[in-house]
Amino acid sequence: MRNGWTWALVASLTLNVLVAGAVIGALLTRDPAPRDRREFGGPPDIRAIARGLDGDVRRALFRGLRNDPILREGRARMRDSRAAIADALRADPFDPAAFEAALAARQAVQAELAARGSSALSGVIATLSAEGRADLADLLTQRR
């Protein structure tokens, strides 16, 4: 009888360790902040308004953003500007003017991309009815 209890306890302990390992593994590998597939990493003001749009209108906005050649190249341009900043930081001797120029170039890229995104958003919002725009405004004022 004692040998049967020992094997039952070992099996139970093994099962508990496996379940605990699976749970811990799932917690460690999951995305801590799952993103909505329709969400994008654009400027916060555009992102906040886009979240308030209805599904069809939001899809139209994202189609317009994806079809804009300047915005399509945006990630590569931002990556290049980040590399230029890193190069300026690694330079020895450090050249503050080169660093400031790299920062200014990145800000110019960000501003251009934000302006293109704002223009696309404005075009989509122009298709909304007065009631749709009012609903969107209400949503925006209710959020933090």
XYZ file of N, CA and C in Angstrom:
432
model
N 0.818 -1.194 0.000
C 0.000 0.000 0.000
C 0.863 1.260 0.000
N 1.926 1.223 0.798
C 2.804 2.382 0.910
C 3.470 2.689 -0.426
N 3.885 1.709 -1.191
C 4.533 1.885 -2.477
C 3.579 2.528 -3.484
N 2.291 2.197 -3.425
C 1.288 2.788 -4.309
C 1.107 4.271 -4.034
N 1.090 4.649 -2.753
C 0.962 6.060 -2.389
C 2.187 6.849 -2.837
N 3.340 6.268 -2.753
C 4.571 6.944 -3.168
C 4.513 7.261 -4.653
N 4.089 6.273 -5.456
C 4.009 6.504 -6.900
C 2.913 7.527 -7.232
N 1.814 7.510 -6.513
C 0.745 8.476 -6.740
C 1.218 9.887 -6.408
N 1.962 10.022 -5.321
C 2.485 11.338 -4.946
C 3.519 11.836 -5.959
N 4.378 10.943 -6.426
C 5.381 11.327 -7.428
C 4.690 11.761 -8.713
N 3.667 11.008 -9.144
C 2.931 11.359 -10.364
C 2.221 12.694 -10.189
N 1.619 12.912 -9.031
C 0.927 14.181 -8.770
C 1.909 15.344 -8.764
N 3.033 15.160 -8.111
C 4.048 16.210 -8.071
C 4.568 16.516 -9.468
N 4.811 15.495 -10.271
C 5.288 15.686 -11.645
C 4.274 16.466 -12.461
N 3.012 16.081 -12.336
C 1.957 16.779 -13.072
C 1.862 18.242 -12.638
N 1.940 18.488 -11.341
C 1.878 19.870 -10.841
C 3.052 20.706 -11.342
N 4.250 20.130 -11.381
C 5.427 20.849 -11.874
C 5.272 21.160 -13.360
N 4.755 20.201 -14.130
C 4.543 20.436 -15.560
C 3.529 21.550 -15.801
N 2.425 21.535 -15.063
C 1.411 22.578 -15.224
C 1.971 23.931 -14.813
N 2.673 23.971 -13.687
C 3.264 25.238 -13.236
C 4.270 25.747 -14.255
N 5.081 24.853 -14.815
C 6.049 25.259 -15.838
C 5.368 25.806 -17.075
N 4.269 25.171 -17.482
C 3.533 25.655 -18.657
C 2.951 27.036 -18.405
N 2.387 27.240 -17.225
C 1.803 28.543 -16.895
C 2.886 29.619 -16.840
N 3.984 29.332 -16.191
C 5.078 30.305 -16.097
C 5.656 30.599 -17.471
N 5.825 29.557 -18.278
C 6.328 29.761 -19.640
C 5.403 30.630 -20.462
N 4.090 30.412 -20.329
C 3.126 31.224 -21.072
C 3.178 32.680 -20.615
N 3.319 32.887 -19.316
C 3.380 34.262 -18.803
C 4.645 34.980 -19.258
N 5.748 34.252 -19.339
C 7.011 34.874 -19.719
C 7.108 35.144 -21.219
N 6.403 34.377 -22.027
C 6.543 34.534 -23.474
C 5.428 35.335 -24.112
N 4.384 35.646 -23.383
C 3.292 36.406 -24.001
C 3.645 37.875 -24.089
N 2.997 38.548 -25.035
C 3.177 39.986 -25.204
C 2.518 40.674 -24.010
N 3.270 41.465 -23.221
C 2.695 42.070 -22.024
C 1.560 43.040 -22.323
N 1.565 43.637 -23.502
C 0.500 44.570 -23.876
C 0.051 44.218 -25.283
N -0.850 43.243 -25.406
C -1.257 42.850 -26.755
C -1.849 44.029 -27.504
N -1.449 44.167 -28.741
C -1.906 45.289 -29.556
C -3.026 44.850 -30.468
N -3.928 45.743 -30.664
C -4.991 45.519 -31.627
C -4.347 45.466 -32.996
N -4.713 44.476 -33.810
C -4.108 44.342 -35.131
C -4.316 45.583 -35.977
N -5.393 46.304 -35.725
C -5.685 47.475 -36.540
C -4.968 48.710 -36.040
N -4.302 48.595 -34.921
C -3.614 49.743 -34.359
C -2.244 49.882 -35.005
N -1.730 51.076 -35.027
C -0.419 51.309 -35.612
C 0.396 52.140 -34.648
N 1.662 52.285 -34.951
C 2.565 52.978 -34.048
C 2.770 54.427 -34.404
N 1.775 55.062 -34.931
C 1.902 56.447 -35.338
C 1.872 57.398 -34.166
N 1.801 58.682 -34.468
C 1.758 59.696 -33.411
C 0.561 59.474 -32.480
N 0.727 59.743 -31.195
C -0.339 59.479 -30.222
C -1.653 60.191 -30.537
N -1.589 61.419 -31.052
C -2.839 62.139 -31.319
C -3.616 61.472 -32.452
N -2.928 61.011 -33.487
C -3.602 60.324 -34.587
C -4.115 58.972 -34.108
N -3.299 58.266 -33.326
C -3.683 56.950 -32.813
C -4.932 57.056 -31.942
N -5.018 58.086 -31.105
C -6.175 58.243 -30.223
C -7.449 58.468 -31.026
N -7.375 59.256 -32.065
C -8.555 59.512 -32.890
C -8.908 58.263 -33.691
N -7.912 57.583 -34.237
C -8.155 56.381 -35.045
C -8.849 55.303 -34.222
N -8.515 55.183 -32.945
C -9.159 54.192 -32.083
C -10.653 54.443 -31.957
N -11.057 55.693 -32.081
C -12.472 56.025 -31.931
C -13.291 55.849 -33.197
N -12.640 55.565 -34.304
C -13.354 55.413 -35.571
C -14.037 54.056 -35.653
N -15.170 54.013 -36.364
C -15.850 52.747 -36.624
C -14.973 51.868 -37.502
N -15.258 50.574 -37.523
C -14.445 49.598 -38.241
C -14.190 49.938 -39.701
N -15.253 50.252 -40.472
C -15.076 50.531 -41.900
C -14.265 51.802 -42.123
N -14.526 52.806 -41.320
C -13.810 54.079 -41.457
C -12.348 53.891 -41.074
N -12.120 53.126 -40.017
C -10.745 52.865 -39.588
C -9.987 52.085 -40.664
N -10.648 51.085 -41.250
C -9.997 50.326 -42.324
C -9.663 51.226 -43.506
N -10.552 52.165 -43.831
C -10.279 53.104 -44.919
C -9.058 53.964 -44.584
N -8.960 54.393 -43.339
C -7.800 55.176 -42.915
C -6.520 54.361 -43.083
N -6.517 53.131 -42.596
C -5.308 52.318 -42.667
C -4.955 51.959 -44.104
N -5.965 51.775 -44.950
C -5.681 51.548 -46.373
C -4.974 52.753 -46.958
N -5.483 53.938 -46.639
C -4.859 55.166 -47.129
C -3.435 55.328 -46.625
N -3.213 54.988 -45.356
C -1.866 55.090 -44.791
C -0.919 54.094 -45.451
N -1.397 52.872 -45.670
C -0.546 51.849 -46.303
C -0.229 52.191 -47.752
N -1.145 52.873 -48.424
C -0.947 53.197 -49.837
C -0.109 54.445 -50.064
N 0.189 55.192 -49.008
C 1.002 56.400 -49.138
C 2.473 55.996 -49.239
N 3.136 56.296 -50.363
C 4.530 55.846 -50.524
C 5.485 56.448 -49.488
N 5.238 57.666 -49.068
C 6.103 58.298 -48.060
C 5.970 57.564 -46.729
N 4.728 57.243 -46.350
C 4.516 56.552 -45.085
C 5.008 55.105 -45.140
N 4.905 54.482 -46.304
C 5.403 53.104 -46.443
C 6.899 53.033 -46.165
N 7.624 54.073 -46.540
C 9.069 54.112 -46.320
C 9.423 54.663 -44.938
N 8.411 55.021 -44.156
C 8.636 55.682 -42.873
C 9.488 54.890 -41.907
N 9.218 53.592 -41.762
C 10.003 52.786 -40.816
C 11.474 52.756 -41.200
N 11.748 52.594 -42.491
C 13.144 52.571 -42.943
C 13.808 53.918 -42.701
N 13.087 54.987 -42.957
C 13.660 56.316 -42.740
C 13.921 56.566 -41.258
N 13.010 56.111 -40.396
C 13.210 56.268 -38.958
C 14.391 55.415 -38.486
N 14.531 54.211 -39.034
C 15.653 53.344 -38.691
C 16.973 53.995 -39.110
N 16.977 54.595 -40.316
C 18.188 55.276 -40.790
C 18.542 56.470 -39.901
N 17.521 57.204 -39.475
C 17.794 58.365 -38.626
C 18.298 57.924 -37.254
N 17.761 56.805 -36.750
C 18.246 56.269 -35.474
C 19.709 55.829 -35.609
N 20.052 55.240 -36.739
C 21.443 54.821 -36.981
C 22.359 56.042 -37.051
N 21.897 57.130 -37.667
C 22.713 58.352 -37.746
C 22.949 58.929 -36.353
N 21.940 58.871 -35.493
C 22.109 59.352 -34.113
C 23.119 58.470 -33.386
N 22.987 57.152 -33.559
C 23.930 56.230 -32.905
C 25.358 56.477 -33.396
N 25.529 56.716 -34.696
C 26.863 57.011 -35.232
C 27.434 58.283 -34.620
N 26.575 59.287 -34.478
C 27.036 60.543 -33.880
C 27.434 60.332 -32.421
N 26.727 59.470 -31.724
C 27.061 59.193 -30.327
C 28.367 58.413 -30.204
N 28.652 57.556 -31.166
C 29.869 56.735 -31.118
C 31.111 57.491 -31.588
N 30.922 58.590 -32.249
C 32.059 59.321 -32.810
C 33.023 59.751 -31.697
N 34.287 59.582 -31.983
C 35.302 60.005 -31.025
C 36.363 60.788 -31.783
N 36.477 62.032 -31.613
C 35.851 62.856 -30.588
C 34.378 63.144 -30.928
N 33.616 63.339 -29.865
C 32.197 63.633 -30.008
C 32.011 65.004 -30.637
N 31.140 65.052 -31.634
C 30.848 66.301 -32.331
C 29.408 66.708 -32.019
N 29.211 67.666 -31.102
C 27.851 68.065 -30.738
C 27.036 68.558 -31.931
N 27.671 69.222 -32.873
C 26.946 69.732 -34.039
C 26.412 68.575 -34.893
N 27.215 67.526 -35.072
C 26.761 66.360 -35.845
C 25.625 65.654 -35.119
N 25.727 65.571 -33.793
C 24.663 64.943 -33.006
C 23.362 65.741 -33.129
N 23.460 67.059 -32.989
C 22.268 67.909 -33.110
C 21.680 67.830 -34.513
N 22.524 67.741 -35.528
C 22.037 67.608 -36.908
C 21.300 66.281 -37.094
N 21.821 65.214 -36.497
C 21.157 63.908 -36.588
C 19.804 63.942 -35.882
N 19.767 64.596 -34.719
C 18.482 64.737 -34.005
C 17.495 65.568 -34.816
N 17.972 66.648 -35.402
C 17.100 67.506 -36.211
C 16.576 66.760 -37.428
N 17.427 65.938 -38.034
C 16.988 65.153 -39.192
C 15.904 64.164 -38.785
N 16.067 63.532 -37.631
C 15.046 62.589 -37.149
C 13.737 63.320 -36.873
N 13.820 64.484 -36.252
C 12.612 65.251 -35.968
C 11.918 65.680 -37.255
N 12.694 65.987 -38.286
C 12.109 66.361 -39.575
C 11.372 65.175 -40.192
N 11.952 63.985 -40.096
C 11.283 62.785 -40.611
C 9.993 62.545 -39.829
N 10.077 62.641 -38.507
C 8.891 62.442 -37.672
C 7.806 63.444 -38.030
N 8.181 64.696 -38.214
C 7.206 65.735 -38.541
C 6.560 65.478 -39.899
N 7.366 65.076 -40.875
C 6.812 64.792 -42.207
C 5.838 63.623 -42.154
N 6.215 62.561 -41.444
C 5.341 61.393 -41.347
C 4.055 61.737 -40.593
N 4.187 62.524 -39.525
C 3.000 62.922 -38.761
C 2.076 63.787 -39.614
N 2.649 64.677 -40.402
C 1.826 65.534 -41.265
C 1.083 64.702 -42.311
N 1.762 63.708 -42.887
C 1.106 62.832 -43.864
C -0.014 62.036 -43.202
N 0.248 61.533 -41.998
C -0.781 60.799 -41.266
C -1.960 61.678 -40.912
N -1.694 62.902 -40.502
C -2.771 63.843 -40.176
C -3.613 64.154 -41.402
N -2.951 64.309 -42.533
C -3.670 64.581 -43.775
C -4.583 63.414 -44.147
N -4.068 62.185 -44.025
C -4.883 60.995 -44.322
C -6.054 60.905 -43.355
N -5.807 61.179 -42.077
C -6.872 61.147 -41.073
C -7.929 62.196 -41.377
N -7.500 63.386 -41.739
C -8.424 64.461 -42.070
C -9.302 64.085 -43.252
N -8.706 63.447 -44.255
C -9.476 63.031 -45.421
C -10.537 62.009 -45.074
N -10.222 61.089 -44.185
C -11.199 60.071 -43.782
C -12.287 60.696 -42.913
N -11.907 61.578 -42.018
C -12.889 62.204 -41.135
C -13.831 63.112 -41.925
N -13.339 63.670 -43.014
C -14.196 64.515 -43.852
C -15.366 63.727 -44.442
N -15.234 62.405 -44.514
C -16.322 61.578 -45.045
C -17.380 61.269 -43.997
N -17.102 61.578 -42.728
C -18.058 61.291 -41.659
C -19.205 62.293 -41.668
N -20.337 61.849 -41.189
C -21.476 62.764 -41.029
C -21.205 63.657 -39.819
N -22.014 64.690 -39.682
C -21.878 65.577 -38.522
C -22.096 64.791 -37.238
N -23.028 63.857 -37.259
C -23.285 63.032 -36.079
C -22.083 62.127 -35.778
N -21.469 61.569 -36.815
C -20.294 60.722 -36.631
C -19.125 61.499 -36.055
N -18.938 62.734 -36.532
C -17.861 63.567 -35.987
C -18.145 63.944 -34.538
N -19.414 64.214 -34.229
C -19.788 64.555 -32.848
C -19.565 63.353 -31.924
N -19.918 62.159 -32.397
C -19.685 60.950 -31.595
C -18.197 60.751 -31.337
N -17.392 60.989 -32.366
C -15.950 60.861 -32.225
C -15.414 61.882 -31.223
N -15.914 63.105 -31.308
C -15.497 64.150 -30.364
C -15.873 63.770 -28.933
N -17.075 63.208 -28.764
C -17.500 62.775 -27.431
C -16.582 61.681 -26.898
N -16.235 60.741 -27.758
C -15.324 59.664 -27.364
C -13.980 60.217 -26.920
N -13.467 61.173 -27.663
C -12.163 61.749 -27.338
C -12.182 62.511 -26.027
N -13.269 63.198 -25.735
C -13.331 63.981 -24.497
C -13.594 63.081 -23.290
N -14.136 61.889 -23.508
C -14.383 60.973 -22.405
C -13.132 60.240 -21.974
N -12.204 60.083 -22.914
C -10.954 59.385 -22.597
C -9.994 60.314 -21.915
N -9.055 59.721 -21.213
C -8.014 60.523 -20.579
C -7.065 61.031 -21.623
